[in-house]
Every structure is written in structure tokens, then in C-alpha cells.
CSV table of C-alpha atoms in Angstrom, one decimal:
chain,number,residue,atom,x,y,z
A,1,MET,CA,-58.2,330.3,-146.4
A,2,SER,CA,-57.6,327.4,-148.9
A,3,GLY,CA,-60.9,325.8,-148.7
A,4,THR,CA,-62.6,329.0,-149.6
A,5,PRO,CA,-62.4,328.9,-153.1
A,6,HIS,CA,-63.3,325.3,-153.2
A,7,ALA,CA,-66.3,325.8,-150.8
A,8,ARG,CA,-67.8,328.9,-152.8
A,9,ARG,CA,-67.5,326.3,-156.0
A,10,THR,CA,-69.4,323.5,-154.4
A,11,VAL,CA,-72.3,326.0,-153.7
A,12,LEU,CA,-71.6,328.0,-156.9
A,13,ARG,CA,-72.4,324.3,-158.3
A,14,ALA,CA,-75.1,323.1,-156.3
A,15,ALA,CA,-77.4,326.3,-157.4
A,16,ALA,CA,-76.4,326.2,-160.8
A,17,LEU,CA,-78.2,322.4,-160.5
A,18,ALA,CA,-80.9,323.2,-158.6
A,19,PRO,CA,-83.1,324.7,-161.9
A,20,ALA,CA,-81.8,321.3,-163.5
A,21,VAL,CA,-83.4,319.4,-160.6
A,22,GLY,CA,-86.8,321.1,-161.1
A,23,LEU,CA,-87.0,320.5,-164.6
A,24,GLY,CA,-86.5,317.3,-164.0
A,25,LEU,CA,-89.1,316.4,-161.6
A,26,THR,CA,-91.5,318.7,-163.4
A,27,ALA,CA,-90.8,316.3,-166.9
A,28,CYS,CA,-92.2,313.1,-164.4
A,29,SER,CA,-95.6,315.1,-163.8
A,30,SER,CA,-98.4,315.5,-165.9
A,31,GLY,CA,-98.2,318.7,-165.7
A,32,ASP,CA,-102.1,319.4,-166.5
A,33,GLY,CA,-103.0,318.5,-162.6
A,34,SER,CA,-105.1,315.6,-164.3
A,35,ASN,CA,-106.6,312.5,-162.2
A,36,ARG,CA,-104.2,310.2,-161.5
A,37,SER,CA,-106.1,306.9,-161.2
A,38,ALA,CA,-108.7,304.6,-163.2
A,39,PRO,CA,-112.3,304.6,-162.4
A,40,THR,CA,-113.1,303.6,-158.8
A,41,ALA,CA,-116.9,303.3,-159.5
A,42,PRO,CA,-119.1,302.8,-163.2
A,43,VAL,CA,-118.4,305.5,-165.3
A,44,ASP,CA,-120.7,306.5,-168.6
A,45,LEU,CA,-118.2,306.5,-171.4
A,46,GLY,CA,-121.4,306.9,-173.8
A,47,LYS,CA,-122.3,304.9,-176.9
A,48,ALA,CA,-120.9,301.4,-177.3
A,49,ASP,CA,-121.1,302.0,-181.3
A,50,ASP,CA,-118.6,304.8,-180.9
A,51,VAL,CA,-115.7,302.1,-180.7
A,52,LYS,CA,-115.6,300.5,-183.8
A,53,VAL,CA,-115.0,296.4,-183.9
A,54,GLY,CA,-111.3,296.2,-184.2
A,55,ALA,CA,-110.6,299.6,-183.0
A,56,SER,CA,-109.7,301.2,-179.6
A,57,LYS,CA,-111.0,304.5,-178.3
A,58,LEU,CA,-109.1,307.0,-175.6
A,59,TYR,CA,-111.2,308.2,-172.9
A,60,LYS,CA,-108.5,311.0,-171.4
A,61,ASP,CA,-111.3,312.4,-169.2
A,62,SER,CA,-111.7,308.7,-167.2
A,63,ASN,CA,-108.2,307.6,-168.0
A,64,VAL,CA,-109.3,304.5,-169.6
A,65,VAL,CA,-108.9,302.7,-173.2
A,66,VAL,CA,-111.5,300.6,-174.9
A,67,SER,CA,-110.9,298.3,-177.4
A,68,ARG,CA,-113.8,296.2,-179.2
A,69,ILE,CA,-112.6,292.7,-179.7
A,70,SER,CA,-115.5,291.5,-181.4
A,71,ASP,CA,-119.4,292.9,-182.0
A,72,ASP,CA,-120.1,291.9,-178.2
A,73,GLU,CA,-116.5,291.9,-176.4
A,74,TYR,CA,-114.9,295.0,-175.0
A,75,LYS,CA,-111.5,295.2,-173.1
A,76,ALA,CA,-110.4,298.4,-170.9
A,77,TYR,CA,-107.6,299.4,-169.3
A,78,SER,CA,-106.2,301.9,-167.3
A,79,THR,CA,-104.2,304.7,-169.1
A,80,ILE,CA,-102.2,305.6,-165.9
A,81,CYS,CA,-98.6,304.5,-167.1
A,82,THR,CA,-97.3,301.9,-164.6
A,83,HIS,CA,-94.0,303.5,-164.3
A,84,ALA,CA,-94.3,306.7,-163.7
A,85,ARG,CA,-98.0,307.1,-163.0
A,86,CYS,CA,-98.6,309.7,-165.6
A,87,PRO,CA,-102.0,309.5,-167.4
A,88,ILE,CA,-101.4,308.9,-171.4
A,89,GLN,CA,-103.0,310.9,-173.8
A,90,ASN,CA,-101.7,309.6,-176.8
A,91,LEU,CA,-103.1,306.7,-178.4
A,92,GLU,CA,-102.5,305.7,-182.6
A,93,GLY,CA,-104.2,302.5,-183.6
A,94,HIS,CA,-104.1,300.3,-180.4
A,95,LYS,CA,-101.0,301.6,-179.2
A,96,LEU,CA,-100.5,304.0,-176.2
A,97,THR,CA,-97.8,306.2,-175.8
A,98,CYS,CA,-97.2,307.6,-172.5
A,99,GLN,CA,-95.5,311.5,-172.7
A,100,CYS,CA,-93.4,311.5,-169.9
A,101,HIS,CA,-91.0,308.8,-170.9
A,102,GLY,CA,-92.3,306.8,-173.7
A,103,SER,CA,-93.3,304.0,-172.3
A,104,GLN,CA,-95.5,302.2,-175.1
A,105,PHE,CA,-98.9,299.7,-174.4
A,106,ASP,CA,-101.2,297.5,-176.3
A,107,ALA,CA,-104.5,298.9,-175.8
A,108,THR,CA,-106.3,295.5,-176.7
A,109,ASN,CA,-104.0,293.5,-174.2
A,110,GLY,CA,-102.2,295.9,-171.7
A,111,LYS,CA,-98.8,294.6,-172.3
A,112,VAL,CA,-95.5,297.4,-172.7
A,113,LEU,CA,-94.6,297.2,-176.1
A,114,HIS,CA,-91.8,299.8,-175.2
A,115,GLU,CA,-89.9,300.4,-171.9
A,116,PRO,CA,-89.2,301.8,-169.5
A,117,ALA,CA,-92.4,300.4,-167.9
A,118,VAL,CA,-92.4,297.2,-167.1
A,119,GLU,CA,-95.7,296.0,-165.8
A,120,PRO,CA,-98.6,295.9,-168.2
A,121,LEU,CA,-101.5,298.4,-167.8
A,122,VAL,CA,-104.4,297.3,-165.2
A,123,ALA,CA,-107.8,295.5,-166.5
A,124,VAL,CA,-110.7,297.7,-165.7
A,125,PRO,CA,-114.2,295.8,-165.9
A,126,VAL,CA,-116.3,297.0,-168.4
A,127,LYS,CA,-119.7,296.2,-170.0
A,128,VAL,CA,-122.3,297.5,-172.0
A,129,ALA,CA,-125.7,298.2,-170.6
A,130,ASN,CA,-128.6,300.2,-172.7
A,131,GLY,CA,-126.2,300.2,-175.7
A,132,LYS,CA,-123.2,302.6,-173.2
A,133,ILE,CA,-120.1,301.5,-172.1
A,134,ILE,CA,-119.8,301.3,-168.4
A,135,ALA,CA,-116.2,300.9,-167.1
A,136,GLY,CA,-114.9,300.6,-163.8
A,137,PRO,CA,-115.6,298.6,-161.2
A,138,ALA,CA,-119.7,297.7,-160.0
A,139,LYS,CA,-121.0,299.6,-157.2
A,140,LYS,CA,-120.9,298.2,-153.7
A,141,ALA,CA,-124.6,297.2,-152.4
């Protein structure tokens, strides 16, 4: 009978920890059911002039950030965090911050500015056609 109180204590501890584990798993998810991938086909992001030279713009619905380096040079990166695959929802200037664990990235080159992420953001092909920004890989023929 001496094992009974110990076993009961173990069961009670496990029951008490279960909600905390659930909260931890929830914190790692985006919680909004949003798509967790960058464009896999060309996506029209809108007018090219919406991104001013020297600025960056976050396109949350497409999981892409576009930076305009010069009049005719644009760079685009996936905004899916390379640490835990959360869609990044925050851009200040050129700094992207992942709300899940605080990783930060440079929107102009995709490089990690602050861990826990260690891999840079994935580059996304981008071009301007007919005055519109088109991001994502070209359609296959």
C-alpha cells in the first residue's frame, strides 16, 4: 500500500501539467488557420508603385514581403518563419518579427537578425509586369 500515495501523486501531477502542454503547443501554431506557405504559382500583389524605393511591404495573405531596392529592382521573401513555420505578421521598416518565438529577419535580404531562427527566409521570384508586382514561381508550360 505504500506505493498508492506515490502513484496518486504522479497521476495528479500529470493531470495538472496537461493544460500547460496544450498551451505550449498552441503557442507554436499561428492560431489563425492561415496558409503556411509562400506562393507556389505567380500571385499578383498589386501596383508596383505601392512599394516605394527603399521601402518594404508585407503581403500577409500571400505570405510574402517585397522590398524595392531601386527604381527597377525588387526582392521578395517568404514570410514563413524558418524556425517553427509560423506566418510572420509584423513588419517595422525592414524588420520582420515572428510573433511565435521572436525570430527577426531583414526584409531586404532575408537574413536572420535575431534567433531562435538560424536559417534565412526563402527567396521568392518577383518581377514587375504591366505595372504590377508578380511574386512566385513562373507557371509551368
